[in-house]
Coordinates of N, CA and C in Angstrom, one line a residue:
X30 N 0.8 -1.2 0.0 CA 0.0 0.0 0.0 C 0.9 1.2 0.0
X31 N 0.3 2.4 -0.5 CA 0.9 3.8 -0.4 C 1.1 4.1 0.8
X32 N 1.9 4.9 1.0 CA 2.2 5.9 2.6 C 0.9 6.8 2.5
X33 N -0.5 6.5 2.7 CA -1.7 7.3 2.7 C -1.9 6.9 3.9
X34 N -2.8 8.1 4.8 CA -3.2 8.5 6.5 C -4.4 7.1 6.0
X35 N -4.8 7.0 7.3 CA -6.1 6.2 6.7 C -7.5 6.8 6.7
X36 N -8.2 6.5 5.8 CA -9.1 7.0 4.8 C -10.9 6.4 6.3
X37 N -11.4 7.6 5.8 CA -12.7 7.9 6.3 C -13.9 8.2 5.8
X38 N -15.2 7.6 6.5 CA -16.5 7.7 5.6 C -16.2 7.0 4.1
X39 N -16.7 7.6 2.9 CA -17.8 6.5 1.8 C -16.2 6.1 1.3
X40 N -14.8 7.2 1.3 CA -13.7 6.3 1.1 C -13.7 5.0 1.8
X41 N -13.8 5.2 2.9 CA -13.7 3.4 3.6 C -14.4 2.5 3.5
X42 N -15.6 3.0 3.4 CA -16.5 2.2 3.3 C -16.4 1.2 1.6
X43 N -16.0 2.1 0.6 CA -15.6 1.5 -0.6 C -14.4 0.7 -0.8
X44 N -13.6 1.3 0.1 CA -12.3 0.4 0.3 C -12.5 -1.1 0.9
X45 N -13.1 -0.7 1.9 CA -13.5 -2.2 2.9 C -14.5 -3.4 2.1
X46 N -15.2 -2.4 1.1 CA -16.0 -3.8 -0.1 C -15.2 -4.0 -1.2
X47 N -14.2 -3.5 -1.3 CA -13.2 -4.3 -2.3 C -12.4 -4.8 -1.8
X48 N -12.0 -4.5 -0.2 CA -11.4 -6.1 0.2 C -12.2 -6.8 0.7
X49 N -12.8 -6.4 0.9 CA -14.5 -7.7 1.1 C -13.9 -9.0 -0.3
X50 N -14.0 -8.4 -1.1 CA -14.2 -9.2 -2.1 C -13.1 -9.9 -2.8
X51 N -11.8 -9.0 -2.3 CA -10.6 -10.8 -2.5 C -11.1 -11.6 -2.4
X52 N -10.3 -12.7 -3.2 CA -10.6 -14.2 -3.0 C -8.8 -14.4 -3.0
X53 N -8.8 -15.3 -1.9 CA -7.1 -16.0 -1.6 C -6.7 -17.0 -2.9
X54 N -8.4 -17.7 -3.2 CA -8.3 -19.5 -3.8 C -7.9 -18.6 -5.1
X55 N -8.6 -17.3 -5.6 CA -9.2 -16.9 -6.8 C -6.6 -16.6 -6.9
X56 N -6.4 -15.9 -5.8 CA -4.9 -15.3 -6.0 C -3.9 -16.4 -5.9
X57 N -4.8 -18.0 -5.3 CA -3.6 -19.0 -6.0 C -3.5 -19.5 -7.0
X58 N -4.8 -19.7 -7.6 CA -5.1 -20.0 -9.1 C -3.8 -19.2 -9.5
X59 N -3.9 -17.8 -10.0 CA -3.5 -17.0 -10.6 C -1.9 -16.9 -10.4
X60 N -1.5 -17.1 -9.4 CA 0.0 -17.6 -8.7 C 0.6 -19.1 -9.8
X61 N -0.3 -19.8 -9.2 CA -0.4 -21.3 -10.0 C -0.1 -21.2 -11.9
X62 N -1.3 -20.4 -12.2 CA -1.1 -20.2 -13.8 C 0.3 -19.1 -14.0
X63 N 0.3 -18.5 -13.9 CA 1.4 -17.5 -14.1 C 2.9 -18.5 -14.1
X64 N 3.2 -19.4 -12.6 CA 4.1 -20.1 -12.8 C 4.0 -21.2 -13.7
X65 N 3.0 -21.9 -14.4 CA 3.1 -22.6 -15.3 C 3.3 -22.4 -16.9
X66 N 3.1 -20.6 -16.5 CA 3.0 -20.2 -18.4 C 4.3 -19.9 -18.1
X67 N 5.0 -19.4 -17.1 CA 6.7 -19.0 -17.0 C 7.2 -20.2 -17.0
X68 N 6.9 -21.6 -16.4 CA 8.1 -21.9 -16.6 C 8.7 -22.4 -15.4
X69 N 8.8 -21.5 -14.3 CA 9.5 -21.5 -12.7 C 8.1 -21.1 -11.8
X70 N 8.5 -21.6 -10.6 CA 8.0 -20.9 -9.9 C 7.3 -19.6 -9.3
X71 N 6.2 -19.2 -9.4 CA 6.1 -18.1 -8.6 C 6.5 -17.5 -7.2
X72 N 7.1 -16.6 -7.0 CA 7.8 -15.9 -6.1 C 7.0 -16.6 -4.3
X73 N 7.4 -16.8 -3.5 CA 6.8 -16.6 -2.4 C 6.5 -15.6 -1.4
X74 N 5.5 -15.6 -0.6 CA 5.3 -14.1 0.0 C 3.9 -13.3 -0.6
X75 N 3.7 -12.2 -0.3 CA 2.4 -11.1 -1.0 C 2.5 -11.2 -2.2
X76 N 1.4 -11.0 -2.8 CA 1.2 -11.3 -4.0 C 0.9 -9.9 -4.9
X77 N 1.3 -9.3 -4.3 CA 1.1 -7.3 -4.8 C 2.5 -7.3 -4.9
X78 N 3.2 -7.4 -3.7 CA 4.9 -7.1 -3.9 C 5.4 -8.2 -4.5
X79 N 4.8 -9.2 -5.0 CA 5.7 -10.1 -5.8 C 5.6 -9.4 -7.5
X80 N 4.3 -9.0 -7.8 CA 4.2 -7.9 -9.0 C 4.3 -6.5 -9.0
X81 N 4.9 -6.0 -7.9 CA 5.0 -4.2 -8.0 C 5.8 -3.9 -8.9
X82 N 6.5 -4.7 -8.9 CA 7.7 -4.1 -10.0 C 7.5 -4.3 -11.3
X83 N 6.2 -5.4 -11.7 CA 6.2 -5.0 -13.2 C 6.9 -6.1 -13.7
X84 N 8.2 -6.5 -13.4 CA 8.9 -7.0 -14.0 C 8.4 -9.0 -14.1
X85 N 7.7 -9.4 -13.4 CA 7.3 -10.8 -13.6 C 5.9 -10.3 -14.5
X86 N 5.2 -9.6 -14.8 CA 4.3 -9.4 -15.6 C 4.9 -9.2 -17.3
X87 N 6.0 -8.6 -17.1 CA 6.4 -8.6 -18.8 C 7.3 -9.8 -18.9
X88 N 7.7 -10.3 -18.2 CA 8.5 -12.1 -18.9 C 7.2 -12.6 -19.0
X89 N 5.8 -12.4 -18.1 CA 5.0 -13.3 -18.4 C 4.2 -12.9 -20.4
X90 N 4.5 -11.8 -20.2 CA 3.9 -11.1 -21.5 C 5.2 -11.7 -22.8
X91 N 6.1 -11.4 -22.3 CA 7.1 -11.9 -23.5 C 7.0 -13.6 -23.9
X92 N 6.3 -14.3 -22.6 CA 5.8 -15.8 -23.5 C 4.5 -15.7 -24.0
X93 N 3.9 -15.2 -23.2 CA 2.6 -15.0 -24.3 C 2.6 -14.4 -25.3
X94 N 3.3 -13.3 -25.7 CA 3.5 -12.8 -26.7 C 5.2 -12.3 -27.1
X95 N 5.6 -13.7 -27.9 CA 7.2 -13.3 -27.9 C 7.4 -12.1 -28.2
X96 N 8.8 -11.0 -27.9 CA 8.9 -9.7 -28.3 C 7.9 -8.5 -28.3
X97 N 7.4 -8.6 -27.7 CA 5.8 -7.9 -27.6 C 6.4 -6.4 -26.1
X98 N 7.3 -6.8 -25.5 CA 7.8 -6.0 -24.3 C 8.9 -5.6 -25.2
X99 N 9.0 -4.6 -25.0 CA 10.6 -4.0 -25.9 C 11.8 -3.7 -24.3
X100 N 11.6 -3.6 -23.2 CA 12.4 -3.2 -22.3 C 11.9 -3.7 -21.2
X101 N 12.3 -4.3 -20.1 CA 11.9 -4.6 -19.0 C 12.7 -3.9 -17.9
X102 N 12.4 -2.9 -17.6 CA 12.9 -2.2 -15.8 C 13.6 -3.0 -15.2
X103 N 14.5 -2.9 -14.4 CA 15.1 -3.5 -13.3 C 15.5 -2.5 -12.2
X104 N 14.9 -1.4 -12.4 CA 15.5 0.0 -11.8 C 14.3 -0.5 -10.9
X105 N 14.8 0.3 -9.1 CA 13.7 0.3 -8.2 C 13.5 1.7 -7.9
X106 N 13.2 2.3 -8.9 CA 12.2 3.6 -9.3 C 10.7 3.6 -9.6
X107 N 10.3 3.9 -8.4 CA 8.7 3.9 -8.9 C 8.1 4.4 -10.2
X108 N 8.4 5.2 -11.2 CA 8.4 5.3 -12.2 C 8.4 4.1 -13.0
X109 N 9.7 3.5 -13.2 CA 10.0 2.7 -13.9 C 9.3 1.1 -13.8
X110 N 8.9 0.9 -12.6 CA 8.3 -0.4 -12.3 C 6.9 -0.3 -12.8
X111 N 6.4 1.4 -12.7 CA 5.1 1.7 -13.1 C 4.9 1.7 -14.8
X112 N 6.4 1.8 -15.3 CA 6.0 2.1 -16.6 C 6.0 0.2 -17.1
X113 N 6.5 -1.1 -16.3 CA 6.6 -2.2 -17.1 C 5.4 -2.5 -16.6
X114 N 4.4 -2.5 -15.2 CA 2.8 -2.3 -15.5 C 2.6 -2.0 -16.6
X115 N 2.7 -0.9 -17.2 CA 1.6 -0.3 -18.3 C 2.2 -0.9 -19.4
X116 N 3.3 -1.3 -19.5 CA 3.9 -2.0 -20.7 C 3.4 -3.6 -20.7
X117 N 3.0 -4.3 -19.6 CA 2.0 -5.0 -19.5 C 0.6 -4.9 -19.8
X118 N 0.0 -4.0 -19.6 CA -1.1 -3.4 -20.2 C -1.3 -3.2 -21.3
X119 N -0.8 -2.6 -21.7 CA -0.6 -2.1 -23.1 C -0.6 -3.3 -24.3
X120 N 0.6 -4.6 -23.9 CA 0.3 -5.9 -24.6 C -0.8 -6.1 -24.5
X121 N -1.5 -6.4 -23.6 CA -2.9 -6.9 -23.9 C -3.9 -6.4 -24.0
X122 N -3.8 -5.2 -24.2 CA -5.0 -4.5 -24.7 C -5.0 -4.3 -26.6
X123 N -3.7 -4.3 -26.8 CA -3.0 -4.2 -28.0 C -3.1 -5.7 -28.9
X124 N -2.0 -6.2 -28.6 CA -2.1 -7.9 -29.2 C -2.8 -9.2 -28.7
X125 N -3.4 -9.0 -27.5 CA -4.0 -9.6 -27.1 C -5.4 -9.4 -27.1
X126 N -6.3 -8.2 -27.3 CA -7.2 -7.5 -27.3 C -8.4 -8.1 -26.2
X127 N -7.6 -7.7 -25.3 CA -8.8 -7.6 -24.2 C -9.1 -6.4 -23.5
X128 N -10.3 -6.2 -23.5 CA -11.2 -4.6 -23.1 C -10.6 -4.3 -22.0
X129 N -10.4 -2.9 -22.4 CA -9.8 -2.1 -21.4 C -10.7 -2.4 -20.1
X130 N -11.8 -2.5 -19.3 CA -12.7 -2.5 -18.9 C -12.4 -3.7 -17.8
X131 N -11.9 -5.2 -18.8 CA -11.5 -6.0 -17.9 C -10.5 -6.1 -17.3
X132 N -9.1 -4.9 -17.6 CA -8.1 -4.9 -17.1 C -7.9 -4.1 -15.7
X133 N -6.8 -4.0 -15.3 CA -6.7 -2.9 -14.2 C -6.3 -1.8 -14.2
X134 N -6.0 -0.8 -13.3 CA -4.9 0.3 -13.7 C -4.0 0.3 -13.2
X135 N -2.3 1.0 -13.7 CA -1.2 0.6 -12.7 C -1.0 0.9 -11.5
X136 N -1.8 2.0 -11.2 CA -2.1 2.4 -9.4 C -3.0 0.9 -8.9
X137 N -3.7 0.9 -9.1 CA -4.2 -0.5 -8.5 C -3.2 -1.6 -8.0
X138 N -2.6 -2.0 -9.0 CA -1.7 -2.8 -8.6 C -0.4 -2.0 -7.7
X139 N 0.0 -1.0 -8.0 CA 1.4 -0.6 -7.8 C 0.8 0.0 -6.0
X140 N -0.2 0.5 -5.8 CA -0.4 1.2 -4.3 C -1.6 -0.3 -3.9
X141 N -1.5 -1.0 -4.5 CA -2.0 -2.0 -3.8 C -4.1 -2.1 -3.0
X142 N -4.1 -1.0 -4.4 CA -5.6 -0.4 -3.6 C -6.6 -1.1 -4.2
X143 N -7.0 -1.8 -5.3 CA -7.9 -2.8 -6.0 C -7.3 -3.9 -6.3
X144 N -6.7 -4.7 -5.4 CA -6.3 -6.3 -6.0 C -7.0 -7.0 -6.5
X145 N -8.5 -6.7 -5.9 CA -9.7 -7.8 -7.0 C -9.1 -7.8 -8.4
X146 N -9.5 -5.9 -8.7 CA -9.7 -6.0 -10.2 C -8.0 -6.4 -10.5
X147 N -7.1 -6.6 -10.1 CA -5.9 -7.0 -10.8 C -5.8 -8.6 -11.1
X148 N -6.4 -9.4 -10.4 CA -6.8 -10.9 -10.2 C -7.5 -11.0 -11.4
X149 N -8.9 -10.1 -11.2 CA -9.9 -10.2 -12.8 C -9.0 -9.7 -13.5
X150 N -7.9 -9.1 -13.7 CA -7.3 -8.4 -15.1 C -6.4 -9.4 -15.4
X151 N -5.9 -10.9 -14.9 CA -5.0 -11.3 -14.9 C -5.6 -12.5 -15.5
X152 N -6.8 -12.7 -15.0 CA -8.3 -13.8 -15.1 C -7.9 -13.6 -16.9
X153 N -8.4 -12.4 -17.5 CA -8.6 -11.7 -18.6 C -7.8 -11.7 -19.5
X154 N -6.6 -11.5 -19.5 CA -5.3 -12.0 -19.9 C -5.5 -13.2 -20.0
X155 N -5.6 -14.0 -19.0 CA -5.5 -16.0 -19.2 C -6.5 -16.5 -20.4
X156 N -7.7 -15.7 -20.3 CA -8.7 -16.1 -21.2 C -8.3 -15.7 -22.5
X157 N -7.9 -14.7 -22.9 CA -7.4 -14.4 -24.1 C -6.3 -14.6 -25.0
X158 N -5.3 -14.9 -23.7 CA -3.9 -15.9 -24.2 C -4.5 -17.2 -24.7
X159 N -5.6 -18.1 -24.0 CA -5.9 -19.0 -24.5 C -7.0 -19.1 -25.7
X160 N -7.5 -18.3 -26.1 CA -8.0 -18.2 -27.7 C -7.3 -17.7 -28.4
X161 N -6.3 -17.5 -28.5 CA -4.8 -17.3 -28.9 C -4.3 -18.2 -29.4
X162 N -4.1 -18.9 -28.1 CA -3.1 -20.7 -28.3 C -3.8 -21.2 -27.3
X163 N -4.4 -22.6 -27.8 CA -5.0 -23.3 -26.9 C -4.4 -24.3 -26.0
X164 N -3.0 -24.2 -26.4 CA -2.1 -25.1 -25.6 C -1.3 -24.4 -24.5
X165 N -2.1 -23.3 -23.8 CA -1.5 -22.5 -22.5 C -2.4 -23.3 -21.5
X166 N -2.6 -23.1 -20.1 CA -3.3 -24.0 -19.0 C -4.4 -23.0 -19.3
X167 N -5.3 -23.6 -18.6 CA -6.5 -22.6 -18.8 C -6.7 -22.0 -17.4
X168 N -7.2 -20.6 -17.5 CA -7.6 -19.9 -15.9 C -8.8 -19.4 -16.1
X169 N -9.9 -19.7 -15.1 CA -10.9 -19.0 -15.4 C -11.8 -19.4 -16.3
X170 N -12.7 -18.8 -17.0 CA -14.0 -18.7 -18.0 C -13.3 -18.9 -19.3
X171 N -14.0 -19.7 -20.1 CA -13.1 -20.0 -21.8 C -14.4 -18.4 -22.6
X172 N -13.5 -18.4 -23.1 CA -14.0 -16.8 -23.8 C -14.9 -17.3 -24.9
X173 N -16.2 -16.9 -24.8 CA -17.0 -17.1 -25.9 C -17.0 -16.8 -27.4
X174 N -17.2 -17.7 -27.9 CA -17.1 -17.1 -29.1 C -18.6 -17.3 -30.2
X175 N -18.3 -16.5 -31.7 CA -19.7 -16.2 -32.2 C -20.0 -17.2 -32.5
X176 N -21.5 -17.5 -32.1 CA -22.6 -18.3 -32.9 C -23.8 -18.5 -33.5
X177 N -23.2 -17.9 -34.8 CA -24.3 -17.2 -35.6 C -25.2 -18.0 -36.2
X178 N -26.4 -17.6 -36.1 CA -27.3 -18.7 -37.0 C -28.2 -18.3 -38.0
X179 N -28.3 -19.1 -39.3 CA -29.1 -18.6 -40.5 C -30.4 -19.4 -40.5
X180 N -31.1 -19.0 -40.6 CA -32.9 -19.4 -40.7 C -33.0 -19.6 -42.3
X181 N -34.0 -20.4 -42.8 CA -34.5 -19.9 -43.8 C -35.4 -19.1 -44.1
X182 N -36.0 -18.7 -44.7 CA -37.5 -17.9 -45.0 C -38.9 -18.9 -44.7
X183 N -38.7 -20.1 -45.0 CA -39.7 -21.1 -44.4 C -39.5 -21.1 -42.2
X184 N -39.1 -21.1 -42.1 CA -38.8 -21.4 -40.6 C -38.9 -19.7 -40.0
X185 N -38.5 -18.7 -40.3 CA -38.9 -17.3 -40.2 C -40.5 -17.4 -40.4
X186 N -40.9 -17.6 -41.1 CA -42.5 -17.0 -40.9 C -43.0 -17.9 -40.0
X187 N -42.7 -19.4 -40.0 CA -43.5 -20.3 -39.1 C -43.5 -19.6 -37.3
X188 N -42.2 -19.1 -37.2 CA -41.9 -18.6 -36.1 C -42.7 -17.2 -35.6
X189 N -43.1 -16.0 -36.8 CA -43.8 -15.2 -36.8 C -45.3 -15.6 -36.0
X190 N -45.9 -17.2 -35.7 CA -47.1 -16.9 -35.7 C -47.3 -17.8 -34.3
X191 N -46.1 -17.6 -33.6 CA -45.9 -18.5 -32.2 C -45.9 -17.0 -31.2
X192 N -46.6 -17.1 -30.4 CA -46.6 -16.0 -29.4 C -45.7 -16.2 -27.8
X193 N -44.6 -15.6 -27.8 CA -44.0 -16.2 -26.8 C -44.8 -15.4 -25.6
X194 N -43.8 -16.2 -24.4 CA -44.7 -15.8 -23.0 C -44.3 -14.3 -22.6
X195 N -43.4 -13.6 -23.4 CA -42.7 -12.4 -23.0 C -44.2 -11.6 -23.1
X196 N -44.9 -12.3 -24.1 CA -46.3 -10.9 -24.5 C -47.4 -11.6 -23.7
X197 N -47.3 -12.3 -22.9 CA -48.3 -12.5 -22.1 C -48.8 -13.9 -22.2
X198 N -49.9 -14.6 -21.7 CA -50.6 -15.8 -21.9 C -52.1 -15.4 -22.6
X199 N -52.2 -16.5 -23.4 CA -53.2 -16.7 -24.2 C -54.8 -17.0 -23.7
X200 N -54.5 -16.9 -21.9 CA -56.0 -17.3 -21.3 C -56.6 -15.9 -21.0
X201 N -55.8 -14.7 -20.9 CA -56.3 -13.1 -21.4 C -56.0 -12.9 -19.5
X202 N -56.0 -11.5 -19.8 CA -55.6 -10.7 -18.3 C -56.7 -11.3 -16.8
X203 N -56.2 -11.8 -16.0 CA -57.0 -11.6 -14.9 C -56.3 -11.6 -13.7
X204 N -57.0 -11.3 -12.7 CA -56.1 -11.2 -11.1 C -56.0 -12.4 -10.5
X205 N -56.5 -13.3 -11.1 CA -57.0 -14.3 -10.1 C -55.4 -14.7 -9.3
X206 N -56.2 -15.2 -8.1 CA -54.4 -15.9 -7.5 C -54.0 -14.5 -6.5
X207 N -54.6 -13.5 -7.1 CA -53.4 -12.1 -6.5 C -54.5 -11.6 -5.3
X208 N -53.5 -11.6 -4.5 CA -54.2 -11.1 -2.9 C -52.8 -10.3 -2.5
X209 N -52.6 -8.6 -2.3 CA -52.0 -8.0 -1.5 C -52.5 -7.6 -0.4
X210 N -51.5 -7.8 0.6 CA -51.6 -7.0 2.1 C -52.7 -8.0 2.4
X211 N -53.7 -7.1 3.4 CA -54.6 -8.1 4.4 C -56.1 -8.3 3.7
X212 N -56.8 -8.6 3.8 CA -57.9 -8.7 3.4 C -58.9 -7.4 4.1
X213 N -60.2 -6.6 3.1 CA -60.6 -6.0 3.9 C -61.4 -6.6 5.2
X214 N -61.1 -6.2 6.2 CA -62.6 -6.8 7.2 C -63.5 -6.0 7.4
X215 N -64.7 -6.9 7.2 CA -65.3 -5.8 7.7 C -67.0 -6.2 8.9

């Protein structure tokens, strides 16, 4: 975390439901996959400071996507560790094309203040590496893909004269069944 005082009212209150919402099993998976697409081990210890620096995110990016990282940091300048985040980012928003939306931002990860969404952003990456190449481990949800369907013109009209339940039932409007609150007495 940042050297920040600690935070009061709807700040805290927002903070404390996103760590509400870590999952440990969801950050061994993600430990687990990472060291199997590397190769070695994942680091032991926190799982924020084993990525602050960026630098185990872009070897993971250089197998997923060979030469895709042009520089990896080794400087322990917050700058620098911040810019191989976003050079992580950046791959996969780029050659990997996954929505900005499912990713994180490098403050999240780097001040340690949204680890969910770095887990989901890592989730995200796994899914997209693997419709990619289907020979990486799988993490997470298999990414959907299209499935388009063609009718013919005989099967189109047959369909036009079926009334689904969205527009109601065919025995016509009534209350029956429906009692709110108490009955009158009288």
């Amino acid at each position: 975390m940042a050297n920040r005082g600690p935070s009061y009212g709807l700040t805290k209150e927002v903070q404390s439901k996103i760590e509400a919402n870590y999952d440990k099993k969801l950050e061994g998976e993600c430990r687990e996959w990472i060291g199997a697409v590397m190769g070695e081990p994942f680091p032991e210890g926190e799982f924020q400071e084993a990525l602050k620096d960026g630098s185990i995110l872009c070897r993971l990016m250089q197998v997923l996507c060979p030469g895709s990282v042009k520089k990896i940091n080794t400087s322990k300048m917050a700058f620098k560790q911040m810019e191989n985040i976003n050079a992580f980012l950046e791959v996969a928003r780029g050659e990997l094309s996954v929505p900005p939306n499912d990713l994180f931002q490098t403050t999240d990860l780097y001040d340690g203040t949204n680890m969910t969404q770095v887990l989901n952003g890592i989730i995200a990456v796994a899914r997209h590496a693997r419709h990619k190449d289907e020979s990486l481990p799988p993490l997470g949800p298999k990414l959907s893909t299209r499935n388009e369907r063609k009718f013919n013109q005989e099967t189109l009209r047959a369909g036009e004269g079926i009334i689904g339940l969205q527009m109601g039932f065919q025995d016509g409007a009534n209350q029956k069944g429906m009692n709110f609150g108490r009955p009158r007495a009288m």
